[in-house]
Amino acid sequence: MAASRLALLLLVLAVAAARHALPAAGSDAHPGYDGAEDTCGVPAAAAAAAGRMEEYGGGRILNITHAYRADLPAYAPGAVTGPVVRLRDSMANGTLYNLSELKMECHMGTQVDAPGHMNQSHYAAGLDVDKLDLDLLNGPTLLVDTPRNTNITAKAMESLNIPKGVRRVLFRTLNTDRKLMWKKGGDLSYVGFTEDGAQWLVDNTDIKLVGIDYLSVAAYDHLITAHVVFFKIPNIILVEGLKLDDVKAGIYMLHCLPLRLVGSEGSPIRCILIK
Ligand SMILES: *[C@@H]1O[C@H](CO)[C@@H](O)[C@H](O)[C@H]1NC(C)=O
Ligand SMILES: *[C@@H]1O[C@H](CO)[C@@H](O)[C@H](O)[C@H]1NC(C)=O
Ligand SMILES: *[C@@H]1O[C@H](CO)[C@@H](O)[C@H](O)[C@H]1NC(C)=O
Ligand SMILES: *[C@@H]1O[C@H](CO)[C@@H](O)[C@H](O)[C@H]1NC(C)=O
Ligand SMILES: *[C@@H]1O[C@H](CO)[C@@H](O)[C@H](O)[C@H]1NC(C)=O
């Protein structure tokens, strides 16, 4: 197990060193859909069928939002989202309609942070998810692969050579290779920005939309500090928990729409890429 992990890591590193535009390792398998109880034991046919659902318009539209399935990981070791939708009235019980209700934390699954999430003055200023800039949330975006042997540090950021002028970047990391969003239960060993990585991005790039492939843009050891660095800029938007499996690195049109949750510092967000 450890040896094969290491071998995979070395392979990934070798490829990443040769070229940063590393396609996500693995196949079109999406373990974790209906009925799949764990990360490893998903039947190939089910995974392939699920995989086909992720493209629309003959492959023109790519679904990069995770479905709110009950075993979607949540932000604590081993935690899952659980069911977020429940039938409140059921025709099976004699009503003339079925009516579901939604109950969830606003930072679950594919989600967006508003600046008030970790900056009290922004929260007090009313910078909620309903005030996020839809212009920034919709437009050309770069999908890049980060070096797999590190969190997103200043050095890692620098190595990506993201040109000035690029405003939206989706960072695909080791999290996608590890299929962490498909793993039943949160895993805090995910990759994210370190404080110095966040600072480097703020100081040296024009990036204002940061997308990442696990539940936080910030690595666990920098959970607050990296967020705080980003949130010093009131117009930065952090999109978390993106589903970047099986998408080629490159340039796309990104379309992301948060819910209009007045007063909330977070929201589920539906994102797609268009080729
Ligand atoms: C992708 O989008 C389709 C259509 O809305 C949906 O049926 C499917 O569940 C989505 N998959 C994920 C993983 O979000
Ligand atoms: C339907 O009725 C059953 C039996 O009374 C109850 O356990 C269940 O919660 C009800 N479901 C809904 C959605 O009303
Ligand atoms: C309504 O919900 C019940 C489950 O309580 C389900 O059996 C039934 O198929 C649903 N009907 C419709 C029309 O959605
Ligand atoms: C990233 O940082 C986390 C702690 O914040 C750590 O558990 C993980 O191993 C690091 N990943 C890499 C690839 O360095
Ligand atoms: C919150 O954001 C403001 C304005 O960008 C900044 O001056 C302040 O330092 C931030 N607060 C914290 C605690 O980072």
mmCIF file of C-alpha atoms and ligand atoms in Angstrom:
data_model
loop_
_atom_site.group_PDB
_atom_site.id
_atom_site.type_symbol
_atom_site.label_atom_id
_atom_site.label_comp_id
_atom_site.label_asym_id
_atom_site.label_seq_id
_atom_site.Cartn_x
_atom_site.Cartn_y
_atom_site.Cartn_z
ATOM 1 C CA MET A 1 0.000 0.000 0.000
ATOM 2 C CA ALA A 2 2.621 2.500 1.139
ATOM 3 C CA ALA A 3 4.971 1.317 -1.584
ATOM 4 C CA SER A 4 2.382 1.693 -4.323
ATOM 5 C CA ARG A 5 1.466 5.146 -2.946
ATOM 6 C CA LEU A 6 5.103 6.090 -3.150
ATOM 7 C CA ALA A 7 5.439 4.694 -6.645
ATOM 8 C CA LEU A 8 2.392 6.675 -7.733
ATOM 9 C CA LEU A 9 3.737 9.797 -6.095
ATOM 10 C CA LEU A 10 7.102 9.397 -7.794
ATOM 11 C CA LEU A 11 5.416 8.872 -11.126
ATOM 12 C CA VAL A 12 3.276 11.916 -10.570
ATOM 13 C CA LEU A 13 6.311 13.956 -9.586
ATOM 14 C CA ALA A 14 8.249 12.843 -12.633
ATOM 15 C CA VAL A 15 5.439 13.801 -14.943
ATOM 16 C CA ALA A 16 4.750 17.027 -13.074
ATOM 17 C CA ALA A 17 8.386 17.999 -13.280
ATOM 18 C CA ALA A 18 8.374 17.441 -17.014
ATOM 19 C CA ARG A 19 5.197 19.377 -17.514
ATOM 20 C CA HIS A 20 2.887 21.088 -15.076
ATOM 21 C CA ALA A 21 -0.154 20.512 -17.253
ATOM 22 C CA LEU A 22 -0.665 17.076 -15.813
ATOM 23 C CA PRO A 23 -4.033 15.562 -16.542
ATOM 24 C CA ALA A 24 -5.700 14.084 -13.484
ATOM 25 C CA ALA A 25 -4.277 10.680 -12.832
ATOM 26 C CA GLY A 26 -6.570 7.721 -13.208
ATOM 27 C CA SER A 27 -9.451 6.943 -15.474
ATOM 28 C CA ASP A 28 -12.955 8.189 -15.938
ATOM 29 C CA ALA A 29 -13.989 6.425 -12.762
ATOM 30 C CA HIS A 30 -16.012 8.429 -10.267
ATOM 31 C CA PRO A 31 -16.225 6.284 -7.180
ATOM 32 C CA GLY A 32 -18.730 7.550 -4.691
ATOM 33 C CA TYR A 33 -22.004 7.763 -6.554
ATOM 34 C CA ASP A 34 -25.201 6.093 -5.418
ATOM 35 C CA GLY A 35 -24.705 2.816 -3.683
ATOM 36 C CA ALA A 36 -20.934 3.041 -3.542
ATOM 37 C CA GLU A 37 -20.126 2.652 0.119
ATOM 38 C CA ASP A 38 -16.458 3.485 -0.043
ATOM 39 C CA THR A 39 -13.776 4.897 -2.290
ATOM 40 C CA CYS A 40 -12.325 1.659 -3.447
ATOM 41 C CA GLY A 41 -15.155 -0.728 -4.128
ATOM 42 C CA VAL A 42 -17.117 0.915 -6.904
ATOM 43 C CA PRO A 43 -18.188 -1.320 -9.784
ATOM 44 C CA ALA A 44 -16.535 -0.221 -13.004
ATOM 45 C CA ALA A 45 -19.800 -0.124 -14.966
ATOM 46 C CA ALA A 46 -21.474 2.124 -12.394
ATOM 47 C CA ALA A 47 -18.477 4.431 -12.382
ATOM 48 C CA ALA A 48 -18.440 4.636 -16.162
ATOM 49 C CA ALA A 49 -22.152 5.405 -16.264
ATOM 50 C CA ALA A 50 -21.669 8.112 -13.644
ATOM 51 C CA GLY A 51 -18.713 9.467 -15.597
ATOM 52 C CA ARG A 52 -20.807 9.928 -18.711
ATOM 53 C CA MET A 53 -23.194 12.171 -16.802
ATOM 54 C CA GLU A 54 -20.511 14.778 -16.339
ATOM 55 C CA GLU A 55 -20.516 16.034 -19.917
ATOM 56 C CA TYR A 56 -23.347 17.678 -21.780
ATOM 57 C CA GLY A 57 -23.765 19.124 -25.260
ATOM 58 C CA GLY A 58 -21.509 16.508 -26.829
ATOM 59 C CA GLY A 59 -18.740 17.231 -24.371
ATOM 60 C CA ARG A 60 -19.000 21.007 -24.669
ATOM 61 C CA ILE A 61 -20.259 21.518 -21.116
ATOM 62 C CA LEU A 62 -18.383 20.027 -18.195
ATOM 63 C CA ASN A 63 -20.013 19.627 -14.840
ATOM 64 C CA ILE A 64 -17.489 20.646 -12.168
ATOM 65 C CA THR A 65 -19.914 20.693 -9.249
ATOM 66 C CA HIS A 66 -20.228 17.771 -6.880
ATOM 67 C CA ALA A 67 -23.665 16.314 -6.376
ATOM 68 C CA TYR A 68 -24.913 16.600 -2.780
ATOM 69 C CA ARG A 69 -24.850 12.890 -2.144
ATOM 70 C CA ALA A 70 -25.113 11.844 1.490
ATOM 71 C CA ASP A 71 -21.575 10.460 1.628
ATOM 72 C CA LEU A 72 -19.940 13.614 0.298
ATOM 73 C CA PRO A 73 -17.075 14.384 2.680
ATOM 74 C CA ALA A 74 -17.501 17.179 5.225
ATOM 75 C CA TYR A 75 -14.811 19.248 6.883
ATOM 76 C CA ALA A 76 -13.799 17.055 9.818
ATOM 77 C CA PRO A 77 -11.914 13.762 9.950
ATOM 78 C CA GLY A 78 -14.233 11.016 8.763
ATOM 79 C CA ALA A 79 -17.278 13.304 8.553
ATOM 80 C CA VAL A 80 -19.814 13.193 5.740
ATOM 81 C CA THR A 81 -22.381 15.733 4.603
ATOM 82 C CA GLY A 82 -25.311 13.413 5.227
ATOM 83 C CA PRO A 83 -28.652 13.921 3.541
ATOM 84 C CA VAL A 84 -29.314 17.613 2.945
ATOM 85 C CA VAL A 85 -32.758 17.208 1.384
ATOM 86 C CA ARG A 86 -35.640 15.525 3.200
ATOM 87 C CA LEU A 87 -39.218 14.922 2.200
ATOM 88 C CA ARG A 88 -41.373 17.005 4.533
ATOM 89 C CA ASP A 89 -44.675 15.958 3.004
ATOM 90 C CA SER A 90 -44.918 12.678 1.188
ATOM 91 C CA MET A 91 -47.522 11.375 -1.231
ATOM 92 C CA ALA A 92 -46.805 7.980 0.245
ATOM 93 C CA ASN A 93 -48.390 9.392 3.417
ATOM 94 C CA GLY A 94 -51.461 10.718 1.702
ATOM 95 C CA THR A 95 -50.646 14.300 0.726
ATOM 96 C CA LEU A 96 -51.366 15.438 -2.824
ATOM 97 C CA TYR A 97 -47.766 16.466 -3.364
ATOM 98 C CA ASN A 98 -44.228 15.658 -2.327
ATOM 99 C CA LEU A 99 -42.410 18.555 -0.713
ATOM 100 C CA SER A 100 -38.749 18.495 0.255
ATOM 101 C CA GLU A 101 -36.828 20.799 2.519
ATOM 102 C CA LEU A 102 -33.143 21.682 2.359
ATOM 103 C CA LYS A 103 -31.049 21.874 5.494
ATOM 104 C CA MET A 104 -27.284 22.169 5.407
ATOM 105 C CA GLU A 105 -24.247 24.178 6.431
ATOM 106 C CA CYS A 106 -23.482 26.830 3.846
ATOM 107 C CA HIS A 107 -19.912 25.543 3.446
ATOM 108 C CA MET A 108 -20.544 22.028 2.190
ATOM 109 C CA GLY A 109 -19.677 20.380 -1.097
ATOM 110 C CA THR A 110 -18.911 22.707 -3.990
ATOM 111 C CA GLN A 111 -19.217 26.096 -2.318
ATOM 112 C CA VAL A 112 -18.126 29.692 -2.354
ATOM 113 C CA ASP A 113 -16.786 31.863 0.466
ATOM 114 C CA ALA A 114 -17.754 35.502 0.795
ATOM 115 C CA PRO A 115 -15.153 37.877 2.288
ATOM 116 C CA GLY A 116 -17.053 37.981 5.577
ATOM 117 C CA HIS A 117 -16.218 34.304 6.209
ATOM 118 C CA MET A 118 -13.071 35.187 8.154
ATOM 119 C CA ASN A 119 -12.937 38.956 8.162
ATOM 120 C CA GLN A 120 -15.258 40.637 10.625
ATOM 121 C CA SER A 121 -15.095 44.075 9.011
ATOM 122 C CA HIS A 122 -16.213 42.625 5.669
ATOM 123 C CA TYR A 123 -19.002 40.766 7.406
ATOM 124 C CA ALA A 124 -20.069 43.924 9.212
ATOM 125 C CA ALA A 125 -19.923 45.765 5.893
ATOM 126 C CA GLY A 126 -22.480 43.300 4.569
ATOM 127 C CA LEU A 127 -20.218 41.567 2.028
ATOM 128 C CA ASP A 128 -22.346 38.433 1.823
ATOM 129 C CA VAL A 129 -22.589 35.856 -0.963
ATOM 130 C CA ASP A 130 -25.374 37.858 -2.585
ATOM 131 C CA LYS A 131 -22.872 40.634 -3.243
ATOM 132 C CA LEU A 132 -20.260 38.450 -4.946
ATOM 133 C CA ASP A 133 -19.300 39.765 -8.367
ATOM 134 C CA LEU A 134 -21.060 37.677 -11.015
ATOM 135 C CA ASP A 135 -18.711 39.145 -13.608
ATOM 136 C CA LEU A 136 -15.774 37.555 -11.810
ATOM 137 C CA LEU A 137 -17.701 34.302 -11.337
ATOM 138 C CA ASN A 138 -18.363 34.050 -15.077
ATOM 139 C CA GLY A 139 -15.610 34.353 -17.658
ATOM 140 C CA PRO A 140 -12.415 32.887 -19.092
ATOM 141 C CA THR A 141 -10.533 30.713 -16.640
ATOM 142 C CA LEU A 142 -7.315 28.771 -16.514
ATOM 143 C CA LEU A 143 -7.264 25.247 -15.113
ATOM 144 C CA VAL A 144 -3.753 24.377 -13.907
ATOM 145 C CA ASP A 145 -2.135 21.402 -12.239
ATOM 146 C CA THR A 146 -0.057 22.221 -9.201
ATOM 147 C CA PRO A 147 3.150 20.345 -8.348
ATOM 148 C CA ARG A 148 2.020 17.190 -6.576
ATOM 149 C CA ASN A 149 4.694 16.996 -3.897
ATOM 150 C CA THR A 150 3.777 20.147 -2.030
ATOM 151 C CA ASN A 151 1.025 22.337 -0.697
ATOM 152 C CA ILE A 152 0.454 25.555 -2.649
ATOM 153 C CA THR A 153 3.367 27.506 -1.225
ATOM 154 C CA ALA A 154 4.935 30.683 -2.589
ATOM 155 C CA LYS A 155 7.498 28.499 -4.363
ATOM 156 C CA ALA A 156 4.791 26.315 -5.911
ATOM 157 C CA MET A 157 2.848 29.387 -6.994
ATOM 158 C CA GLU A 158 5.928 30.903 -8.578
ATOM 159 C CA SER A 159 6.682 27.682 -10.452
ATOM 160 C CA LEU A 160 3.289 27.799 -12.155
ATOM 161 C CA ASN A 161 4.243 30.939 -14.109
ATOM 162 C CA ILE A 162 0.675 32.162 -14.340
ATOM 163 C CA PRO A 163 0.749 35.247 -16.554
ATOM 164 C CA LYS A 164 -0.336 38.652 -15.305
ATOM 165 C CA GLY A 165 -3.811 39.489 -16.489
ATOM 166 C CA VAL A 166 -5.232 36.065 -15.652
ATOM 167 C CA ARG A 167 -8.086 36.711 -13.210
ATOM 168 C CA ARG A 168 -9.562 33.255 -12.697
ATOM 169 C CA VAL A 169 -7.610 30.098 -11.924
ATOM 170 C CA LEU A 170 -8.800 26.658 -10.908
ATOM 171 C CA PHE A 171 -6.014 24.834 -9.101
ATOM 172 C CA ARG A 172 -6.059 21.074 -9.509
ATOM 173 C CA THR A 173 -3.929 19.319 -6.949
ATOM 174 C CA LEU A 174 -3.016 16.003 -5.440
ATOM 175 C CA ASN A 175 -6.530 16.095 -3.923
ATOM 176 C CA THR A 176 -7.976 15.130 -7.305
ATOM 177 C CA ASP A 177 -5.425 12.326 -7.786
ATOM 178 C CA ARG A 178 -6.291 11.054 -4.295
ATOM 179 C CA LYS A 179 -10.004 11.345 -5.141
ATOM 180 C CA LEU A 180 -10.550 12.979 -1.768
ATOM 181 C CA MET A 181 -13.971 14.384 -2.672
ATOM 182 C CA TRP A 182 -15.033 10.829 -3.511
ATOM 183 C CA LYS A 183 -13.722 9.429 -0.271
ATOM 184 C CA LYS A 184 -16.321 8.729 2.370
ATOM 185 C CA GLY A 185 -15.294 10.974 5.234
ATOM 186 C CA GLY A 186 -13.334 14.199 5.490
ATOM 187 C CA ASP A 187 -9.536 13.995 5.261
ATOM 188 C CA LEU A 188 -7.597 16.960 6.581
ATOM 189 C CA SER A 189 -4.347 15.928 4.896
ATOM 190 C CA TYR A 190 -5.607 17.606 1.710
ATOM 191 C CA VAL A 191 -3.497 20.082 -0.249
ATOM 192 C CA GLY A 192 -4.271 23.786 -0.163
ATOM 193 C CA PHE A 193 -2.675 27.202 0.032
ATOM 194 C CA THR A 194 -0.172 27.937 2.752
ATOM 195 C CA GLU A 195 -0.092 31.454 4.151
ATOM 196 C CA ASP A 196 2.950 32.369 2.039
ATOM 197 C CA GLY A 197 1.356 30.818 -1.052
ATOM 198 C CA ALA A 198 -1.745 32.965 -0.576
ATOM 199 C CA GLN A 199 0.424 36.028 -0.012
ATOM 200 C CA TRP A 200 2.437 35.296 -3.158
ATOM 201 C CA LEU A 201 -0.761 35.059 -5.207
ATOM 202 C CA VAL A 202 -2.058 38.341 -3.781
ATOM 203 C CA ASP A 203 1.251 40.176 -4.318
ATOM 204 C CA ASN A 204 2.322 38.821 -7.699
ATOM 205 C CA THR A 205 -0.731 37.926 -9.767
ATOM 206 C CA ASP A 206 -4.011 39.426 -10.926
ATOM 207 C CA ILE A 207 -5.941 36.345 -9.804
ATOM 208 C CA LYS A 208 -9.198 37.266 -8.085
ATOM 209 C CA LEU A 209 -11.064 33.982 -8.436
ATOM 210 C CA VAL A 210 -9.338 31.010 -6.815
ATOM 211 C CA GLY A 211 -10.835 27.562 -7.332
ATOM 212 C CA ILE A 212 -9.678 24.375 -5.607
ATOM 213 C CA ASP A 213 -10.494 20.675 -5.583
ATOM 214 C CA TYR A 214 -11.132 20.094 -1.868
ATOM 215 C CA LEU A 215 -13.244 21.670 0.831
ATOM 216 C CA SER A 216 -10.879 24.538 1.652
ATOM 217 C CA VAL A 217 -8.513 26.700 -0.398
ATOM 218 C CA ALA A 218 -6.256 26.774 2.647
ATOM 219 C CA ALA A 219 -4.208 23.781 3.771
ATOM 220 C CA TYR A 220 -5.358 22.593 7.179
ATOM 221 C CA ASP A 221 -2.241 23.912 8.964
ATOM 222 C CA HIS A 222 -2.920 27.329 7.411
ATOM 223 C CA LEU A 223 -6.684 27.188 7.589
ATOM 224 C CA ILE A 224 -7.240 30.590 9.119
ATOM 225 C CA THR A 225 -4.019 32.369 8.136
ATOM 226 C CA ALA A 226 -4.259 31.676 4.393
ATOM 227 C CA HIS A 227 -7.951 32.638 4.300
ATOM 228 C CA VAL A 228 -7.176 35.847 6.190
ATOM 229 C CA VAL A 229 -4.524 36.767 3.622
ATOM 230 C CA PHE A 230 -6.978 36.245 0.763
ATOM 231 C CA PHE A 231 -9.774 38.091 2.523
ATOM 232 C CA LYS A 232 -7.676 41.211 3.003
ATOM 233 C CA ILE A 233 -8.764 41.756 -0.613
ATOM 234 C CA PRO A 234 -12.502 42.316 -0.414
ATOM 235 C CA ASN A 235 -13.044 41.426 -4.062
ATOM 236 C CA ILE A 236 -11.417 38.008 -4.060
ATOM 237 C CA ILE A 237 -13.675 34.976 -4.544
ATOM 238 C CA LEU A 238 -12.789 31.520 -3.250
ATOM 239 C CA VAL A 239 -14.568 28.534 -4.790
ATOM 240 C CA GLU A 240 -14.001 25.254 -2.987
ATOM 241 C CA GLY A 241 -14.806 21.592 -3.480
ATOM 242 C CA LEU A 242 -14.697 21.701 -7.279
ATOM 243 C CA LYS A 243 -14.907 18.472 -9.238
ATOM 244 C CA LEU A 244 -11.930 18.688 -11.582
ATOM 245 C CA ASP A 245 -11.546 14.973 -12.368
ATOM 246 C CA ASP A 246 -10.983 14.101 -16.010
ATOM 247 C CA VAL A 247 -10.871 17.677 -17.281
ATOM 248 C CA LYS A 248 -7.875 18.682 -19.361
ATOM 249 C CA ALA A 249 -5.730 21.535 -18.068
ATOM 250 C CA GLY A 250 -6.235 24.630 -20.186
ATOM 251 C CA ILE A 251 -8.504 27.559 -20.836
ATOM 252 C CA TYR A 252 -12.292 27.407 -20.496
ATOM 253 C CA MET A 253 -15.272 29.623 -19.924
ATOM 254 C CA LEU A 254 -16.257 29.296 -16.296
ATOM 255 C CA HIS A 255 -19.816 29.833 -15.139
ATOM 256 C CA CYS A 256 -20.504 29.809 -11.417
ATOM 257 C CA LEU A 257 -23.695 30.894 -9.681
ATOM 258 C CA PRO A 258 -24.066 31.108 -5.904
ATOM 259 C CA LEU A 259 -27.454 31.163 -4.223
ATOM 260 C CA ARG A 260 -28.687 34.616 -3.199
ATOM 261 C CA LEU A 261 -28.406 33.929 0.517
ATOM 262 C CA VAL A 262 -28.724 37.354 2.080
ATOM 263 C CA GLY A 263 -26.442 37.714 5.092
ATOM 264 C CA SER A 264 -24.563 34.471 4.489
ATOM 265 C CA GLU A 265 -20.782 34.261 4.220
ATOM 266 C CA GLY A 266 -21.001 31.032 2.226
ATOM 267 C CA SER A 267 -23.192 29.301 -0.315
ATOM 268 C CA PRO A 268 -23.420 26.140 -2.347
ATOM 269 C CA ILE A 269 -22.399 27.069 -5.874
ATOM 270 C CA ARG A 270 -23.129 25.490 -9.222
ATOM 271 C CA CYS A 271 -20.159 25.708 -11.572
ATOM 272 C CA ILE A 272 -19.714 24.474 -15.123
ATOM 273 C CA LEU A 273 -16.939 24.813 -17.670
ATOM 274 C CA ILE A 274 -17.632 25.388 -21.337
ATOM 275 C CA LYS A 275 -15.033 24.409 -23.901
HETATM 276 C C1 LIG B 1 -23.820 16.968 -13.229
HETATM 277 O O1 LIG B 1 -24.958 17.647 -13.748
HETATM 278 C C2 LIG B 1 -26.060 16.819 -14.039
HETATM 279 C C3 LIG B 1 -27.140 17.673 -14.659
HETATM 280 O O2 LIG B 1 -27.537 18.702 -13.850
HETATM 281 C C4 LIG B 1 -26.522 16.100 -12.807
HETATM 282 O O3 LIG B 1 -27.553 15.196 -13.145
HETATM 283 C C5 LIG B 1 -25.370 15.345 -12.199
HETATM 284 O O4 LIG B 1 -25.765 14.774 -10.985
HETATM 285 C C6 LIG B 1 -24.232 16.272 -11.958
HETATM 286 N N1 LIG B 1 -23.158 15.544 -11.390
HETATM 287 C C7 LIG B 1 -22.453 16.028 -10.386
HETATM 288 C C8 LIG B 1 -21.389 15.147 -9.865
HETATM 289 O O5 LIG B 1 -22.641 17.136 -9.917
HETATM 290 C C1 LIG B 2 -44.699 9.147 6.574
HETATM 291 O O1 LIG B 2 -45.318 8.434 7.612
HETATM 292 C C2 LIG B 2 -44.458 7.605 8.359
HETATM 293 C C3 LIG B 2 -45.315 6.782 9.313
HETATM 294 O O2 LIG B 2 -46.117 7.620 10.067
HETATM 295 C C4 LIG B 2 -43.433 8.476 9.071
HETATM 296 O O3 LIG B 2 -42.539 7.669 9.782
HETATM 297 C C5 LIG B 2 -42.708 9.278 8.047
HETATM 298 O O4 LIG B 2 -41.792 10.163 8.696
HETATM 299 C C6 LIG B 2 -43.645 10.074 7.173
HETATM 300 N N1 LIG B 2 -42.873 10.704 6.107
HETATM 301 C C7 LIG B 2 -43.152 11.916 5.645
HETATM 302 C C8 LIG B 2 -42.230 12.456 4.614
HETATM 303 O O5 LIG B 2 -44.108 12.539 6.010
HETATM 304 C C1 LIG B 3 -43.222 11.013 -3.483
HETATM 305 O O1 LIG B 3 -42.393 10.492 -2.461
HETATM 306 C C2 LIG B 3 -42.587 9.118 -2.189
HETATM 307 C C3 LIG B 3 -41.689 8.753 -1.032
HETATM 308 O O2 LIG B 3 -42.278 9.168 0.148
HETATM 309 C C4 LIG B 3 -42.239 8.312 -3.418
HETATM 310 O O3 LIG B 3 -42.501 6.939 -3.160
HETATM 311 C C5 LIG B 3 -43.072 8.791 -4.575
HETATM 312 O O4 LIG B 3 -42.649 8.122 -5.750
HETATM 313 C C6 LIG B 3 -42.933 10.271 -4.786
HETATM 314 N N1 LIG B 3 -43.838 10.666 -5.815
HETATM 315 C C7 LIG B 3 -43.552 11.618 -6.706
HETATM 316 C C8 LIG B 3 -44.616 11.944 -7.717
HETATM 317 O O5 LIG B 3 -42.488 12.196 -6.706
HETATM 318 C C1 LIG B 4 -0.195 19.756 2.927
HETATM 319 O O1 LIG B 4 -0.386 20.226 4.239
HETATM 320 C C2 LIG B 4 -1.106 19.347 5.081
HETATM 321 C C3 LIG B 4 -1.284 20.002 6.427
HETATM 322 O O2 LIG B 4 -1.811 21.284 6.297
HETATM 323 C C4 LIG B 4 -0.380 18.036 5.205
HETATM 324 O O3 LIG B 4 -1.144 17.127 5.953
HETATM 325 C C5 LIG B 4 -0.141 17.456 3.823
HETATM 326 O O4 LIG B 4 0.654 16.306 3.928
HETATM 327 C C6 LIG B 4 0.564 18.460 2.938
HETATM 328 N N1 LIG B 4 0.636 17.906 1.582
HETATM 329 C C7 LIG B 4 1.746 17.912 0.843
HETATM 330 C C8 LIG B 4 1.669 17.272 -0.490
HETATM 331 O O5 LIG B 4 2.764 18.450 1.229
HETATM 332 C C1 LIG B 5 -10.106 42.621 6.772
HETATM 333 O O1 LIG B 5 -10.051 43.303 5.543
HETATM 334 C C2 LIG B 5 -9.619 44.649 5.683
HETATM 335 C C3 LIG B 5 -9.852 45.379 4.372
HETATM 336 O O2 LIG B 5 -9.305 44.705 3.271
HETATM 337 C C4 LIG B 5 -8.172 44.640 6.118
HETATM 338 O O3 LIG B 5 -7.677 45.951 6.227
HETATM 339 C C5 LIG B 5 -8.098 43.938 7.473
HETATM 340 O O4 LIG B 5 -6.758 43.830 7.870
HETATM 341 C C6 LIG B 5 -8.724 42.566 7.395
HETATM 342 N N1 LIG B 5 -8.824 42.017 8.728
HETATM 343 C C7 LIG B 5 -8.121 40.976 9.084
HETATM 344 C C8 LIG B 5 -8.320 40.496 10.503
HETATM 345 O O5 LIG B 5 -7.361 40.409 8.345
#
